[in-house]
Amino acid sequence: MNRRQLAFIVTLNAVVSLAIAILVNWVAELRRPDPEELAALVTPVSQVILAATPASDPAVGQIEPTSAPSVPQPEETPTNSGPALTGNEEIYTVQSGDSLSSIAGRFNVTVNELMAANKLDNPDFVFVGQQLVVPGSNANAQSTQSSAAATSTPAQQGVVISEVTGGGAAETELILLVNESNSAVDLRGWTLGREGGAVYTFGSVNLFPGSSVRLHTGVGESNSVDLYWGREEPAWLSGSVVRLVNGRGELVSSYTVP
């Protein structure tokens, strides 16, 4: 093969390659969508809103446009900085360890009265810092009168006043409480008192079935079985009726001092 033939073959191959490239490009151009069609595919069709035109016939009444209904503006609600007092009441702020029953016992009111005054639904839920309205004229943490809300029929709690001994002297006077039930009883918020006398409010004291606790009128160091009131004068006069009242203001037990 001479140089002339080789040059011819190379030229022929170049022409064929160019023709193939032109053909491929032409086919690609044929399959490419038109830009206007492509824009029509991706452009959302705007909705046509037909506006009603008044009829030319005078017998047909024209439709008058109606104004959009006015939206009532929300009324401003006055903020309440705390419970409102309506009478001879007192505000108490819940402290750590408080419960409704202990607060009721402290102020000589019933749990139901506290719940009604504060519109509470759950007697087992109060939180630290909560402000409670303590109703009634006897809302005094150091009240010297027994709870007037105590019922005349003792509630079935299982804790009884077993005896009162050493009457007449604060250093010897004591009351014995016994749990005769089959379950433990928490005395938190319970009170001991007599008509016209001072009232003792229990702290966190758990009485297990068959166990007892002694409340001494005088001064001493309290423990799990002996509680000391710290008074210098006797509390239980002969012939007076001692009343044990639970945190709900119910009379649990009573005892006449001999």
Short mmCIF file of C-alpha atoms in Angstrom, two decimals:
data_model
loop_
_atom_site.label_atom_id
_atom_site.label_comp_id
_atom_site.label_asym_id
_atom_site.label_seq_id
_atom_site.Cartn_x
_atom_site.Cartn_y
_atom_site.Cartn_z
CA MET A 1 0.00 0.00 0.00
CA ASN A 2 1.49 3.31 -1.09
CA ARG A 3 1.14 6.64 0.61
CA ARG A 4 -1.63 7.83 -1.70
CA GLN A 5 -3.86 4.89 -0.79
CA LEU A 6 -3.14 5.36 2.92
CA ALA A 7 -4.06 9.05 2.75
CA PHE A 8 -7.31 8.15 0.96
CA ILE A 9 -8.28 5.64 3.65
CA VAL A 10 -7.54 8.11 6.47
CA THR A 11 -9.58 10.81 4.73
CA LEU A 12 -12.46 8.39 4.16
CA ASN A 13 -12.49 7.41 7.85
CA ALA A 14 -12.55 11.06 8.90
CA VAL A 15 -15.48 11.77 6.58
CA VAL A 16 -17.41 8.74 7.88
CA SER A 17 -16.75 9.75 11.54
CA LEU A 18 -17.91 13.30 10.83
CA ALA A 19 -21.06 12.02 9.16
CA ILE A 20 -21.83 9.76 12.12
CA ALA A 21 -21.30 12.65 14.57
CA ILE A 22 -23.61 14.90 12.55
CA LEU A 23 -26.26 12.15 12.41
CA VAL A 24 -26.12 11.55 16.19
CA ASN A 25 -26.38 15.27 16.90
CA TRP A 26 -29.33 15.58 14.51
CA VAL A 27 -31.19 12.69 16.20
CA ALA A 28 -30.53 14.22 19.63
CA GLU A 29 -31.93 17.54 18.46
CA LEU A 30 -35.06 15.81 17.17
CA ARG A 31 -35.70 14.16 20.57
CA ARG A 32 -35.10 17.32 22.62
CA PRO A 33 -38.47 18.90 23.71
CA ASP A 34 -39.35 22.33 22.51
CA PRO A 35 -38.56 25.03 25.13
CA GLU A 36 -42.08 26.42 24.95
CA GLU A 37 -43.60 22.98 25.46
CA LEU A 38 -41.25 22.33 28.36
CA ALA A 39 -42.23 25.64 29.97
CA ALA A 40 -45.88 24.76 29.55
CA LEU A 41 -45.31 21.48 31.36
CA VAL A 42 -43.69 23.02 34.46
CA THR A 43 -45.75 26.22 34.64
CA PRO A 44 -48.91 25.75 36.76
CA VAL A 45 -52.10 26.61 35.03
CA SER A 46 -53.67 29.59 36.66
CA GLN A 47 -57.27 29.17 37.64
CA VAL A 48 -59.74 31.26 35.79
CA ILE A 49 -62.18 33.01 38.07
CA LEU A 50 -65.42 33.91 36.42
CA ALA A 51 -66.91 37.10 37.77
CA ALA A 52 -70.65 37.27 37.73
CA THR A 53 -71.97 40.17 35.69
CA PRO A 54 -75.26 41.79 36.54
CA ALA A 55 -78.10 40.66 34.33
CA SER A 56 -79.43 43.18 31.84
CA ASP A 57 -82.96 42.04 32.52
CA PRO A 58 -84.47 44.48 35.05
CA ALA A 59 -86.77 41.71 36.33
CA VAL A 60 -83.76 39.88 37.68
CA GLY A 61 -82.48 41.42 40.89
CA GLN A 62 -78.85 42.29 41.04
CA ILE A 63 -76.66 40.46 43.50
CA GLU A 64 -75.24 42.92 45.94
CA PRO A 65 -71.80 42.15 47.33
CA THR A 66 -71.80 41.18 50.95
CA SER A 67 -69.15 42.35 53.33
CA ALA A 68 -66.92 39.79 54.99
CA PRO A 69 -68.13 38.74 58.45
CA SER A 70 -66.36 40.61 61.19
CA VAL A 71 -64.09 38.51 63.35
CA PRO A 72 -64.68 39.19 67.05
CA GLN A 73 -61.57 40.42 68.77
CA PRO A 74 -60.47 38.37 71.77
CA GLU A 75 -61.26 40.04 75.04
CA GLU A 76 -58.41 40.72 77.36
CA THR A 77 -58.52 38.51 80.40
CA PRO A 78 -57.36 40.24 83.55
CA THR A 79 -54.44 38.51 85.17
CA ASN A 80 -54.89 37.18 88.67
CA SER A 81 -51.94 37.74 90.93
CA GLY A 82 -53.25 35.36 93.56
CA PRO A 83 -56.38 33.90 95.18
CA ALA A 84 -59.06 36.47 95.87
CA LEU A 85 -60.21 36.82 99.45
CA THR A 86 -63.96 37.13 99.92
CA GLY A 87 -64.26 37.36 103.68
CA ASN A 88 -62.56 36.27 106.88
CA GLU A 89 -59.95 34.19 105.08
CA GLU A 90 -56.19 33.82 104.97
CA ILE A 91 -53.61 33.07 102.27
CA TYR A 92 -51.13 30.26 102.93
CA THR A 93 -48.13 29.47 100.71
CA VAL A 94 -47.40 25.74 100.45
CA GLN A 95 -44.00 24.75 101.86
CA SER A 96 -41.87 21.66 101.24
CA GLY A 97 -43.41 18.62 102.96
CA ASP A 98 -46.90 20.11 103.17
CA SER A 99 -50.05 18.25 102.21
CA LEU A 100 -53.68 19.31 102.18
CA SER A 101 -54.37 17.24 105.28
CA SER A 102 -51.46 18.77 107.22
CA ILE A 103 -52.47 22.29 106.19
CA ALA A 104 -56.08 21.58 107.14
CA GLY A 105 -54.98 20.30 110.53
CA ARG A 106 -52.70 23.29 111.07
CA PHE A 107 -55.51 25.77 110.45
CA ASN A 108 -58.28 23.67 112.01
CA VAL A 109 -60.32 23.35 108.83
CA THR A 110 -61.30 20.29 106.81
CA VAL A 111 -59.67 19.10 103.60
CA ASN A 112 -63.04 19.44 101.84
CA GLU A 113 -63.25 23.08 102.90
CA LEU A 114 -59.75 23.73 101.54
CA MET A 115 -60.60 21.99 98.25
CA ALA A 116 -63.85 23.93 97.87
CA ALA A 117 -62.21 27.28 98.65
CA ASN A 118 -59.44 26.68 96.11
CA LYS A 119 -61.46 24.72 93.50
CA LEU A 120 -59.16 21.69 93.76
CA ASP A 121 -60.03 18.27 92.37
CA ASN A 122 -57.19 16.13 93.75
CA PRO A 123 -56.72 16.13 97.54
CA ASP A 124 -53.30 14.49 97.13
CA PHE A 125 -51.70 17.15 94.92
CA VAL A 126 -50.26 20.49 96.02
CA PHE A 127 -46.95 22.02 95.01
CA VAL A 128 -44.36 24.16 96.75
CA GLY A 129 -45.11 27.86 96.32
CA GLN A 130 -48.81 27.32 95.63
CA GLN A 131 -51.02 29.88 97.37
CA LEU A 132 -54.09 28.47 99.08
CA VAL A 133 -57.08 30.27 100.52
CA VAL A 134 -57.73 29.08 104.07
CA PRO A 135 -61.43 29.65 104.72
CA GLY A 136 -63.29 30.48 107.90
CA SER A 137 -62.70 32.54 111.01
CA ASN A 138 -60.65 29.77 112.59
CA ALA A 139 -57.84 30.06 110.03
CA ASN A 140 -55.11 30.42 112.64
CA ALA A 141 -52.12 28.12 112.80
CA GLN A 142 -51.97 28.51 116.59
CA SER A 143 -55.69 28.22 117.18
CA THR A 144 -56.65 27.44 120.75
CA GLN A 145 -59.97 25.86 119.82
CA SER A 146 -60.59 22.38 118.58
CA SER A 147 -61.96 21.91 115.09
CA ALA A 148 -65.63 22.80 114.86
CA ALA A 149 -65.89 20.67 111.73
CA ALA A 150 -65.41 17.39 113.62
CA THR A 151 -68.33 15.06 113.12
CA SER A 152 -70.24 13.68 116.07
CA THR A 153 -69.79 10.10 114.87
CA PRO A 154 -66.19 8.82 115.05
CA ALA A 155 -64.69 7.86 111.70
CA GLN A 156 -63.45 4.32 111.27
CA GLN A 157 -59.70 5.00 111.32
CA GLY A 158 -58.52 2.35 113.80
CA VAL A 159 -56.57 4.80 116.01
CA VAL A 160 -58.03 5.28 119.49
CA ILE A 161 -57.23 7.32 122.58
CA SER A 162 -56.40 4.49 124.95
CA GLU A 163 -55.86 6.50 128.14
CA VAL A 164 -55.00 9.87 129.66
CA THR A 165 -52.77 9.69 132.74
CA GLY A 166 -50.96 12.09 135.04
CA GLY A 167 -53.59 14.78 134.74
CA GLY A 168 -53.06 17.99 136.66
CA ALA A 169 -49.30 18.32 136.09
CA ALA A 170 -47.65 19.11 132.76
CA GLU A 171 -44.53 17.08 133.54
CA THR A 172 -46.50 13.85 134.14
CA GLU A 173 -49.53 14.30 131.90
CA LEU A 174 -49.68 12.13 128.76
CA ILE A 175 -52.09 10.64 126.24
CA LEU A 176 -51.65 7.14 124.81
CA LEU A 177 -52.77 6.53 121.21
CA VAL A 178 -53.01 2.97 119.86
CA ASN A 179 -53.47 1.80 116.26
CA GLU A 180 -55.98 -1.06 116.50
CA SER A 181 -56.37 -1.42 112.73
CA ASN A 182 -54.59 -3.80 110.34
CA SER A 183 -52.87 -1.06 108.35
CA ALA A 184 -50.39 1.72 109.03
CA VAL A 185 -51.79 5.20 109.68
CA ASP A 186 -49.98 8.49 109.04
CA LEU A 187 -50.93 11.05 111.70
CA ARG A 188 -49.58 14.04 109.75
CA GLY A 189 -52.07 16.89 110.11
CA TRP A 190 -54.15 15.12 112.80
CA THR A 191 -55.01 17.08 115.95
CA LEU A 192 -55.65 16.43 119.64
CA GLY A 193 -57.65 18.96 121.59
CA ARG A 194 -60.53 19.63 123.93
CA GLU A 195 -63.38 22.11 123.89
CA GLY A 196 -62.03 25.54 124.76
CA GLY A 197 -58.46 24.27 125.11
CA ALA A 198 -55.21 24.23 123.18
CA VAL A 199 -54.80 22.00 120.12
CA TYR A 200 -51.79 19.81 119.32
CA THR A 201 -51.09 19.12 115.62
CA PHE A 202 -49.14 15.98 114.70
CA GLY A 203 -46.22 16.05 112.30
CA SER A 204 -45.09 13.05 110.26
CA VAL A 205 -45.88 10.16 112.62
CA ASN A 206 -46.53 6.66 111.27
CA LEU A 207 -48.42 4.22 113.47
CA PHE A 208 -48.07 0.63 112.35
CA PRO A 209 -50.73 -1.98 113.19
CA GLY A 210 -50.73 -2.65 116.94
CA SER A 211 -48.22 0.12 117.70
CA SER A 212 -48.73 3.13 119.95
CA VAL A 213 -47.40 6.62 120.61
CA ARG A 214 -47.47 8.74 123.77
CA LEU A 215 -48.04 12.49 123.70
CA HIS A 216 -46.48 14.15 126.75
CA THR A 217 -47.77 17.57 127.70
CA GLY A 218 -44.45 18.73 129.18
CA VAL A 219 -40.99 19.39 127.81
CA GLY A 220 -38.75 16.63 126.44
CA GLU A 221 -37.02 15.21 123.39
CA SER A 222 -39.43 13.57 120.96
CA ASN A 223 -38.78 10.21 119.31
CA SER A 224 -40.81 7.61 117.42
CA VAL A 225 -42.83 6.52 120.48
CA ASP A 226 -42.78 9.59 122.75
CA LEU A 227 -43.82 13.04 121.59
CA TYR A 228 -43.43 16.15 123.76
CA TRP A 229 -45.72 19.14 123.45
CA GLY A 230 -43.46 21.49 125.41
CA ARG A 231 -46.17 23.06 127.57
CA GLU A 232 -45.62 24.30 131.10
CA GLU A 233 -49.26 23.91 132.12
CA PRO A 234 -51.47 20.82 131.98
CA ALA A 235 -53.74 20.53 128.95
CA TRP A 236 -56.29 17.89 129.95
CA LEU A 237 -58.63 18.91 132.76
CA SER A 238 -60.59 16.34 134.70
CA GLY A 239 -64.00 15.79 133.11
CA SER A 240 -63.00 17.32 129.77
CA VAL A 241 -63.43 15.39 126.53
CA VAL A 242 -60.27 14.87 124.46
CA ARG A 243 -60.92 14.62 120.72
CA LEU A 244 -58.66 13.06 118.08
CA VAL A 245 -59.46 14.56 114.65
CA ASN A 246 -57.95 13.43 111.33
CA GLY A 247 -56.71 15.67 108.53
CA ARG A 248 -60.17 15.70 106.91
CA GLY A 249 -61.73 17.18 110.04
CA GLU A 250 -63.42 13.92 111.05
CA LEU A 251 -63.64 12.84 114.67
CA VAL A 252 -61.65 9.61 114.99
CA SER A 253 -61.73 9.00 118.75
CA SER A 254 -62.77 10.75 121.97
CA TYR A 255 -61.93 10.19 125.62
CA THR A 256 -63.29 11.69 128.83
CA VAL A 257 -60.51 12.56 131.26
CA PRO A 258 -61.19 10.94 134.66
#
